Amino acid sequence: MLTADDHDSGARRLPSTGTLLDRRERPMRDLRISVTDRCNFRCVYCMPKSVFGRDYAFLDRNELLSFEEIERICRVAADHGVRKVRLTGGEPLLRRGIEDLISRLAALRTPEGAPLEIALTTNGSALTTKAASLKAAGLTRVTVSLDSLDDELFQSINDVRFPVSRVLAGIDAAHDAGLGPVKINMVVKRGVNDGEILEMATHFKDTPFTLRFIEYMDVGTTNGWSLEEVVPSAEIIERIDAVFPLEQATATVPGEVAKRWRYRDGGGEIGVISSVTNAFCGTCNRARISTEGKLFTCLFADEGHDLRALLRGGADDVQLAAAMASIWGARDDRYSEIRASLTPELRAARSRIEMSYIGG
Ligand code: SAM
């Protein structure tokens, strides 16, 4: 159980801004919050029906962090250096009243008086109805997950017969509502949807949308991950470059996880996120809050720190700030960098939390 002193002596900070640093000098900048563990999709590599079936015990409502609790955590995190909050899940648009949470977060300010960037990752299924209200509540932008344009394949991946046309309509609705630039994230799994890489690139080239290819990762333990299923980003770039010549673009934001590539003919850009073949732990500035309020300092962690117990145990903001400072200050994780040195047996023996619980 987490304990907190009522001061955070010992926490290292950037002298200029007071931003909290971990043991590897990485600032806490980006906070990802899972607002529900439920999803209306059953993507076979993320929430397979065999595990997340009818009898699966999702968290009770009172186990979830309330909007007030999330707002408090974000206020304190902003004081520690967080500049961007991403709402995720499960499917964040299933959380009732999500617009209320967004408007609370949009009202928060950094110590310099600036608003936070509020982003959301969604499967896009509810965007046609919700894009305008999300924008009105203060959402900055959305990222939509989309693994295929082929309706049959898309439905076999989401495993709930959800048609791709409705996600595409949701992407347009988000753009029209001003939630852009909308990013499209495609997780590539060899033998499943790697035949769709060029199709996706062609579809989103010369549009306002930025397509990003994500290497399939060994998160959680329900997806039976193996290295052979990963399509390295270098191969993806090679395949696209052979048809639409590309050139590398420079990073614009520190800690940016996607490597950006531009079409040489001016048709926009794509990104690749290589968490398996080119780990970016060295610049990882992300903290994650699980649906029930545990703070995780790595996507591949097996244990989180129970902030909800603190909040519900009557801790004030100073104590909450001290707890977050001591957790981040002790952070030393770099799982993706050491993954390659683990044998498959060691990797399998290591317990990891599910993506739907910690948030993607
Ligand atoms: N429901 C929302 C959505 O679909 O975007 C947010 C949560 S979902 C867990 C976030 C992202 O994680 C999705 O893009 C999903 O494809 C991705 N994801 C899930 N399992 C993954 C894995 N093993 N490797 C890489 N990405 C994964």
CSV table of C-alpha atoms and ligand atoms in Angstrom, one decimal:
chain,number,residue,atom,x,y,z
A,1,MET,CA,0.0,0.0,0.0
A,2,LEU,CA,1.2,3.5,-0.8
A,3,THR,CA,2.1,5.9,1.9
A,4,ALA,CA,2.8,9.6,1.5
A,5,ASP,CA,4.8,12.1,3.4
A,6,ASP,CA,3.3,15.5,3.4
A,7,HIS,CA,6.2,16.9,1.5
A,8,ASP,CA,8.2,15.6,-1.5
A,9,SER,CA,11.7,16.2,-0.4
A,10,GLY,CA,14.2,14.3,-2.4
A,11,ALA,CA,12.2,14.4,-5.7
A,12,ARG,CA,14.4,15.6,-8.5
A,13,ARG,CA,13.1,18.4,-10.7
A,14,LEU,CA,14.0,20.4,-13.7
A,15,PRO,CA,15.3,23.7,-12.2
A,16,SER,CA,13.7,25.9,-14.8
A,17,THR,CA,10.1,24.6,-14.5
A,18,GLY,CA,10.0,22.4,-11.4
A,19,THR,CA,9.0,19.4,-13.6
A,20,LEU,CA,9.4,16.1,-11.8
A,21,LEU,CA,12.3,13.8,-13.1
A,22,ASP,CA,12.7,10.1,-12.6
A,23,ARG,CA,15.9,8.2,-12.0
A,24,ARG,CA,16.8,8.3,-15.7
A,25,GLU,CA,16.1,12.1,-15.9
A,26,ARG,CA,12.9,11.6,-17.7
A,27,PRO,CA,10.2,14.2,-17.0
A,28,MET,CA,6.6,13.3,-16.3
A,29,ARG,CA,4.8,15.0,-19.2
A,30,ASP,CA,2.1,12.8,-20.6
A,31,LEU,CA,-0.7,11.2,-18.5
A,32,ARG,CA,-2.9,8.5,-19.9
A,33,ILE,CA,-6.0,7.6,-18.0
A,34,SER,CA,-8.2,4.6,-18.6
A,35,VAL,CA,-11.7,5.8,-17.8
A,36,THR,CA,-13.4,2.4,-18.2
A,37,ASP,CA,-12.3,-1.2,-18.6
A,38,ARG,CA,-15.3,-2.0,-20.8
A,39,CYS,CA,-15.3,-2.0,-24.6
A,40,ASN,CA,-18.0,-2.6,-27.3
A,41,PHE,CA,-15.4,-4.3,-29.5
A,42,ARG,CA,-13.7,-7.7,-28.8
A,43,CYS,CA,-10.6,-7.2,-30.9
A,44,VAL,CA,-9.1,-10.6,-31.0
A,45,TYR,CA,-5.6,-9.5,-30.0
A,46,CYS,CA,-6.8,-7.2,-27.2
A,47,MET,CA,-10.0,-8.3,-25.5
A,48,PRO,CA,-10.7,-11.8,-27.0
A,49,LYS,CA,-14.1,-13.2,-26.4
A,50,SER,CA,-12.5,-16.3,-24.9
A,51,VAL,CA,-11.4,-14.2,-21.9
A,52,PHE,CA,-13.7,-11.2,-22.0
A,53,GLY,CA,-16.9,-13.1,-22.6
A,54,ARG,CA,-20.4,-12.7,-21.1
A,55,ASP,CA,-19.3,-13.9,-17.7
A,56,TYR,CA,-16.3,-11.6,-17.5
A,57,ALA,CA,-16.4,-9.5,-14.3
A,58,PHE,CA,-15.7,-5.9,-15.3
A,59,LEU,CA,-15.2,-3.4,-12.5
A,60,ASP,CA,-18.2,-2.1,-10.6
A,61,ARG,CA,-19.0,1.5,-11.0
A,62,ASN,CA,-17.8,2.5,-7.5
A,63,GLU,CA,-14.5,0.9,-8.2
A,64,LEU,CA,-13.8,3.3,-11.1
A,65,LEU,CA,-12.2,6.6,-10.3
A,66,SER,CA,-14.9,9.3,-10.2
A,67,PHE,CA,-14.6,12.4,-12.4
A,68,GLU,CA,-13.7,14.4,-9.3
A,69,GLU,CA,-10.9,12.0,-8.5
A,70,ILE,CA,-9.6,12.1,-12.0
A,71,GLU,CA,-9.7,15.9,-12.0
A,72,ARG,CA,-7.7,16.0,-8.7
A,73,ILE,CA,-5.0,13.6,-10.0
A,74,CYS,CA,-4.7,15.7,-13.2
A,75,ARG,CA,-4.5,19.0,-11.3
A,76,VAL,CA,-1.7,17.6,-9.2
A,77,ALA,CA,0.0,16.0,-12.2
A,78,ALA,CA,-0.1,19.4,-14.0
A,79,ASP,CA,1.8,20.9,-11.1
A,80,HIS,CA,4.4,18.1,-11.5
A,81,GLY,CA,4.9,18.9,-15.2
A,82,VAL,CA,2.2,17.0,-17.1
A,83,ARG,CA,1.1,18.9,-20.2
A,84,LYS,CA,-1.0,16.4,-22.0
A,85,VAL,CA,-3.8,14.1,-20.7
A,86,ARG,CA,-5.1,11.2,-22.9
A,87,LEU,CA,-8.3,9.5,-22.1
A,88,THR,CA,-8.4,5.9,-23.1
A,89,GLY,CA,-9.7,2.5,-21.9
A,90,GLY,CA,-11.5,0.1,-22.7
A,91,GLU,CA,-13.5,2.4,-24.9
A,92,PRO,CA,-13.5,5.8,-23.3
A,93,LEU,CA,-16.7,6.9,-25.1
A,94,LEU,CA,-18.6,4.2,-23.2
A,95,ARG,CA,-18.0,6.1,-20.0
A,96,ARG,CA,-21.3,7.9,-19.3
A,97,GLY,CA,-20.9,11.7,-19.1
A,98,ILE,CA,-17.4,11.7,-20.5
A,99,GLU,CA,-18.0,15.3,-21.8
A,100,ASP,CA,-18.4,16.4,-18.1
A,101,LEU,CA,-14.9,14.9,-17.3
A,102,ILE,CA,-13.5,16.6,-20.4
A,103,SER,CA,-14.8,20.0,-19.5
A,104,ARG,CA,-13.4,19.7,-16.0
A,105,LEU,CA,-10.0,18.8,-17.4
A,106,ALA,CA,-10.1,21.5,-20.0
A,107,ALA,CA,-10.5,24.1,-17.1
A,108,LEU,CA,-7.2,23.0,-15.5
A,109,ARG,CA,-4.1,25.2,-16.0
A,110,THR,CA,-0.4,24.5,-15.8
A,111,PRO,CA,1.7,26.5,-13.4
A,112,GLU,CA,2.4,28.9,-16.3
A,113,GLY,CA,-1.4,29.4,-16.8
A,114,ALA,CA,-1.8,27.4,-20.0
A,115,PRO,CA,-4.5,24.8,-20.6
A,116,LEU,CA,-3.6,21.1,-20.9
A,117,GLU,CA,-3.9,19.3,-24.2
A,118,ILE,CA,-6.8,16.9,-23.8
A,119,ALA,CA,-6.7,13.9,-26.2
A,120,LEU,CA,-8.7,10.8,-26.5
A,121,THR,CA,-8.1,7.4,-28.1
A,122,THR,CA,-11.2,5.6,-29.4
A,123,ASN,CA,-12.3,2.8,-31.7
A,124,GLY,CA,-14.4,5.5,-33.4
A,125,SER,CA,-17.7,3.7,-33.1
A,126,ALA,CA,-19.5,6.5,-31.3
A,127,LEU,CA,-17.8,9.5,-33.0
A,128,THR,CA,-20.6,10.3,-35.5
A,129,THR,CA,-22.9,11.0,-32.5
A,130,LYS,CA,-20.4,12.4,-30.1
A,131,ALA,CA,-17.7,14.4,-32.0
A,132,ALA,CA,-19.5,17.7,-31.7
A,133,SER,CA,-20.3,17.4,-28.0
A,134,LEU,CA,-16.7,16.3,-27.3
A,135,LYS,CA,-15.3,19.3,-29.1
A,136,ALA,CA,-17.8,21.6,-27.2
A,137,ALA,CA,-16.6,20.1,-23.9
A,138,GLY,CA,-13.0,21.1,-24.7
A,139,LEU,CA,-11.4,18.0,-26.2
A,140,THR,CA,-8.4,19.0,-28.2
A,141,ARG,CA,-8.1,16.0,-30.6
A,142,VAL,CA,-8.8,12.3,-31.1
A,143,THR,CA,-6.8,9.3,-32.3
A,144,VAL,CA,-8.9,6.6,-33.9
A,145,SER,CA,-7.8,2.9,-34.0
A,146,LEU,CA,-8.4,1.3,-37.3
A,147,ASP,CA,-6.7,-2.0,-38.3
A,148,SER,CA,-8.1,-2.6,-41.8
A,149,LEU,CA,-10.3,-1.0,-44.5
A,150,ASP,CA,-11.5,-4.4,-45.6
A,151,ASP,CA,-14.9,-4.8,-44.1
A,152,GLU,CA,-14.7,-8.6,-43.7
A,153,LEU,CA,-11.3,-8.4,-42.1
A,154,PHE,CA,-12.2,-5.5,-39.9
A,155,GLN,CA,-15.2,-7.3,-38.6
A,156,SER,CA,-13.2,-10.5,-38.0
A,157,ILE,CA,-10.8,-8.4,-35.9
A,158,ASN,CA,-13.3,-6.5,-33.9
A,159,ASP,CA,-15.3,-9.7,-33.6
A,160,VAL,CA,-18.6,-7.9,-33.0
A,161,ARG,CA,-19.6,-7.4,-36.6
A,162,PHE,CA,-19.0,-3.7,-36.5
A,163,PRO,CA,-18.7,-2.3,-40.1
A,164,VAL,CA,-15.7,-0.3,-41.1
A,165,SER,CA,-17.9,2.3,-42.8
A,166,ARG,CA,-19.2,3.5,-39.5
A,167,VAL,CA,-15.6,4.0,-38.2
A,168,LEU,CA,-14.7,5.9,-41.4
A,169,ALA,CA,-17.8,8.1,-40.9
A,170,GLY,CA,-16.7,8.7,-37.3
A,171,ILE,CA,-13.2,9.8,-38.5
A,172,ASP,CA,-14.8,12.3,-40.8
A,173,ALA,CA,-17.2,13.5,-38.1
A,174,ALA,CA,-14.2,14.1,-35.8
A,175,HIS,CA,-12.4,16.1,-38.5
A,176,ASP,CA,-15.5,18.1,-39.3
A,177,ALA,CA,-16.0,18.9,-35.6
A,178,GLY,CA,-12.5,20.4,-35.4
A,179,LEU,CA,-10.9,17.5,-33.4
A,180,GLY,CA,-8.0,17.3,-35.8
A,181,PRO,CA,-5.4,16.6,-36.8
A,182,VAL,CA,-7.0,13.2,-36.4
A,183,LYS,CA,-4.5,10.4,-36.1
A,184,ILE,CA,-5.3,6.9,-37.3
A,185,ASN,CA,-3.5,4.1,-35.4
A,186,MET,CA,-3.1,0.8,-37.2
A,187,VAL,CA,-1.7,-2.1,-35.2
A,188,VAL,CA,0.0,-4.4,-37.7
A,189,LYS,CA,0.1,-8.2,-37.0
A,190,ARG,CA,1.8,-10.4,-39.5
A,191,GLY,CA,-0.4,-12.8,-41.3
A,192,VAL,CA,-3.5,-10.9,-40.1
A,193,ASN,CA,-3.6,-7.4,-41.6
A,194,ASP,CA,-0.1,-6.7,-43.0
A,195,GLY,CA,-1.6,-7.2,-46.4
A,196,GLU,CA,-3.6,-4.0,-45.7
A,197,ILE,CA,-0.6,-1.7,-45.2
A,198,LEU,CA,-0.5,-0.3,-48.7
A,199,GLU,CA,-4.3,-0.1,-48.9
A,200,MET,CA,-4.4,2.0,-45.7
A,201,ALA,CA,-1.5,4.2,-46.8
A,202,THR,CA,-3.2,4.9,-50.2
A,203,HIS,CA,-6.5,5.7,-48.5
A,204,PHE,CA,-5.1,8.2,-46.1
A,205,LYS,CA,-2.5,9.8,-48.4
A,206,ASP,CA,-3.4,13.3,-49.6
A,207,THR,CA,-6.0,13.7,-46.7
A,208,PRO,CA,-5.8,15.7,-43.5
A,209,PHE,CA,-5.4,12.4,-41.5
A,210,THR,CA,-2.1,11.1,-40.3
A,211,LEU,CA,-1.8,7.3,-40.4
A,212,ARG,CA,0.5,5.6,-37.9
A,213,PHE,CA,1.6,2.0,-37.9
A,214,ILE,CA,2.1,0.4,-34.6
A,215,GLU,CA,4.2,-2.7,-33.9
A,216,TYR,CA,2.2,-5.4,-32.3
A,217,MET,CA,3.3,-5.5,-28.6
A,218,ASP,CA,3.5,-8.1,-25.9
A,219,VAL,CA,1.1,-6.3,-23.5
A,220,GLY,CA,-1.0,-8.4,-21.2
A,221,THR,CA,-1.0,-12.2,-21.3
A,222,THR,CA,-4.2,-13.0,-23.1
A,223,ASN,CA,-3.0,-12.4,-26.7
A,224,GLY,CA,-0.4,-15.2,-27.0
A,225,TRP,CA,2.1,-12.7,-28.5
A,226,SER,CA,5.1,-14.0,-30.4
A,227,LEU,CA,7.9,-12.1,-32.1
A,228,GLU,CA,7.1,-13.6,-35.5
A,229,GLU,CA,3.8,-11.7,-35.5
A,230,VAL,CA,5.6,-8.4,-35.3
A,231,VAL,CA,6.1,-6.6,-38.6
A,232,PRO,CA,9.1,-4.3,-38.0
A,233,SER,CA,8.5,-0.6,-38.8
A,234,ALA,CA,11.5,-0.7,-41.2
A,235,GLU,CA,9.7,-3.3,-43.3
A,236,ILE,CA,6.5,-1.1,-43.3
A,237,ILE,CA,8.5,1.9,-44.5
A,238,GLU,CA,10.2,-0.1,-47.1
A,239,ARG,CA,6.9,-1.5,-48.5
A,240,ILE,CA,5.3,2.0,-48.7
A,241,ASP,CA,8.4,3.7,-50.0
A,242,ALA,CA,8.6,1.3,-52.9
A,243,VAL,CA,5.2,2.7,-54.1
A,244,PHE,CA,5.1,6.2,-52.6
A,245,PRO,CA,8.7,7.5,-52.0
A,246,LEU,CA,9.2,8.7,-48.5
A,247,GLU,CA,11.7,10.9,-46.6
A,248,GLN,CA,12.2,11.1,-42.9
A,249,ALA,CA,10.8,14.1,-41.1
A,250,THR,CA,12.3,15.5,-38.0
A,251,ALA,CA,10.6,15.1,-34.6
A,252,THR,CA,8.7,18.2,-33.4
A,253,VAL,CA,7.9,17.3,-29.8
A,254,PRO,CA,10.4,15.9,-27.3
A,255,GLY,CA,9.6,12.3,-26.3
A,256,GLU,CA,7.5,11.9,-29.5
A,257,VAL,CA,7.1,8.1,-29.9
A,258,ALA,CA,6.2,8.0,-33.6
A,259,LYS,CA,9.0,8.4,-36.2
A,260,ARG,CA,7.6,10.6,-38.9
A,261,TRP,CA,8.0,10.1,-42.6
A,262,ARG,CA,6.8,12.5,-45.4
A,263,TYR,CA,5.6,11.5,-48.8
A,264,ARG,CA,8.1,13.1,-51.2
A,265,ASP,CA,5.3,14.2,-53.5
A,266,GLY,CA,3.8,16.4,-50.7
A,267,GLY,CA,0.9,13.9,-50.0
A,268,GLY,CA,1.2,14.3,-46.2
A,269,GLU,CA,3.0,12.1,-43.7
A,270,ILE,CA,2.8,8.8,-41.9
A,271,GLY,CA,4.3,7.7,-38.6
A,272,VAL,CA,5.7,4.4,-37.2
A,273,ILE,CA,5.8,3.4,-33.6
A,274,SER,CA,8.5,0.8,-33.1
A,275,SER,CA,8.1,-0.2,-29.5
A,276,VAL,CA,9.4,-3.7,-30.2
A,277,THR,CA,12.2,-3.1,-32.8
A,278,ASN,CA,13.4,0.3,-31.7
A,279,ALA,CA,12.4,0.9,-28.1
A,280,PHE,CA,12.0,4.5,-26.9
A,281,CYS,CA,12.2,3.9,-23.1
A,282,GLY,CA,15.0,6.5,-23.0
A,283,THR,CA,12.6,9.4,-23.7
A,284,CYS,CA,9.4,7.9,-22.3
A,285,ASN,CA,7.6,10.6,-20.4
A,286,ARG,CA,4.3,8.8,-19.9
A,287,ALA,CA,2.5,7.9,-16.7
A,288,ARG,CA,-0.6,5.8,-16.8
A,289,ILE,CA,-3.6,5.6,-14.5
A,290,SER,CA,-5.6,2.4,-14.6
A,291,THR,CA,-9.4,2.4,-14.4
A,292,GLU,CA,-9.4,1.8,-10.7
A,293,GLY,CA,-6.8,4.5,-10.0
A,294,LYS,CA,-3.5,2.8,-9.9
A,295,LEU,CA,-0.5,4.7,-11.2
A,296,PHE,CA,1.7,2.7,-13.5
A,297,THR,CA,5.1,4.0,-14.7
A,298,CYS,CA,5.4,1.6,-17.6
A,299,LEU,CA,2.9,-0.1,-20.1
A,300,PHE,CA,4.6,-3.4,-19.3
A,301,ALA,CA,4.6,-3.0,-15.5
A,302,ASP,CA,3.0,-5.8,-13.4
A,303,GLU,CA,2.1,-3.6,-10.5
A,304,GLY,CA,0.7,-0.1,-10.0
A,305,HIS,CA,0.5,2.3,-7.1
A,306,ASP,CA,-2.9,2.7,-5.5
A,307,LEU,CA,-3.8,6.4,-5.8
A,308,ARG,CA,-7.5,5.7,-5.2
A,309,ALA,CA,-6.7,4.4,-1.7
A,310,LEU,CA,-5.0,7.6,-0.9
A,311,LEU,CA,-7.8,9.7,-2.4
A,312,ARG,CA,-10.5,7.8,-0.6
A,313,GLY,CA,-8.5,7.6,2.6
A,314,GLY,CA,-8.7,11.4,2.9
A,315,ALA,CA,-5.3,12.5,1.6
A,316,ASP,CA,-5.1,16.1,0.6
A,317,ASP,CA,-3.5,17.5,-2.5
A,318,VAL,CA,-0.2,18.0,-0.8
A,319,GLN,CA,-0.1,14.3,0.2
A,320,LEU,CA,-1.2,13.2,-3.2
A,321,ALA,CA,1.5,15.4,-4.8
A,322,ALA,CA,4.1,13.9,-2.5
A,323,ALA,CA,3.0,10.3,-3.4
A,324,MET,CA,3.2,11.0,-7.1
A,325,ALA,CA,6.6,12.6,-6.7
A,326,SER,CA,8.0,9.7,-4.8
A,327,ILE,CA,6.6,7.1,-7.3
A,328,TRP,CA,7.9,9.0,-10.3
A,329,GLY,CA,11.2,9.8,-8.6
A,330,ALA,CA,11.8,6.1,-8.1
A,331,ARG,CA,10.9,5.2,-11.7
A,332,ASP,CA,13.6,3.2,-13.4
A,333,ASP,CA,11.5,1.1,-15.9
A,334,ARG,CA,12.7,0.3,-19.4
A,335,TYR,CA,11.0,-2.9,-20.3
A,336,SER,CA,11.0,-2.5,-24.1
A,337,GLU,CA,14.8,-2.0,-24.0
A,338,ILE,CA,15.4,-5.2,-22.1
A,339,ARG,CA,12.7,-7.3,-23.9
A,340,ALA,CA,15.2,-8.4,-26.5
A,341,SER,CA,17.5,-9.8,-23.8
A,342,LEU,CA,14.7,-12.0,-22.2
A,343,THR,CA,14.3,-15.5,-23.3
A,344,PRO,CA,10.7,-16.4,-24.4
A,345,GLU,CA,10.3,-18.4,-21.1
A,346,LEU,CA,11.4,-15.4,-19.0
A,347,ARG,CA,9.1,-13.1,-20.9
A,348,ALA,CA,6.2,-15.4,-20.5
A,349,ALA,CA,6.8,-15.9,-16.8
A,350,ARG,CA,6.7,-12.1,-16.2
A,351,SER,CA,3.1,-11.1,-15.4
A,352,ARG,CA,1.8,-8.0,-17.2
A,353,ILE,CA,-1.5,-6.2,-17.0
A,354,GLU,CA,-3.9,-6.1,-19.9
A,355,MET,CA,-4.1,-3.2,-22.3
A,356,SER,CA,-7.9,-2.7,-21.7
A,357,TYR,CA,-7.2,-2.2,-18.0
A,358,ILE,CA,-4.2,0.1,-18.2
A,359,GLY,CA,-5.3,1.9,-21.4
A,360,GLY,CA,-3.5,1.9,-24.7
B,1,SAM,N1,-10.9,1.5,-27.3
B,1,SAM,C1,-9.9,2.5,-27.7
B,1,SAM,C2,-9.3,2.2,-29.0
B,1,SAM,O1,-9.7,1.2,-29.7
B,1,SAM,O2,-8.5,3.0,-29.5
B,1,SAM,C3,-8.8,2.7,-26.7
B,1,SAM,C4,-8.2,1.6,-26.0
B,1,SAM,S1,-7.3,0.4,-27.0
B,1,SAM,C5,-6.6,-0.7,-25.8
B,1,SAM,C6,-5.9,1.4,-27.5
B,1,SAM,C7,-5.1,0.9,-28.6
B,1,SAM,O3,-4.3,-0.2,-28.1
B,1,SAM,C8,-5.8,0.4,-29.8
B,1,SAM,O4,-5.3,1.1,-30.9
B,1,SAM,C9,-5.4,-1.1,-29.9
B,1,SAM,O5,-5.3,-1.5,-31.2
B,1,SAM,C10,-4.0,-1.0,-29.2
B,1,SAM,N2,-3.6,-2.3,-28.8
B,1,SAM,C11,-4.2,-3.3,-28.1
B,1,SAM,N3,-3.4,-4.3,-27.9
B,1,SAM,C12,-2.2,-4.1,-28.5
B,1,SAM,C13,-1.0,-4.8,-28.7
B,1,SAM,N4,-0.8,-6.0,-28.2
B,1,SAM,N5,0.0,-4.2,-29.4
B,1,SAM,C14,-0.2,-2.9,-29.9
B,1,SAM,N6,-1.3,-2.2,-29.8
B,1,SAM,C15,-2.3,-2.8,-29.1
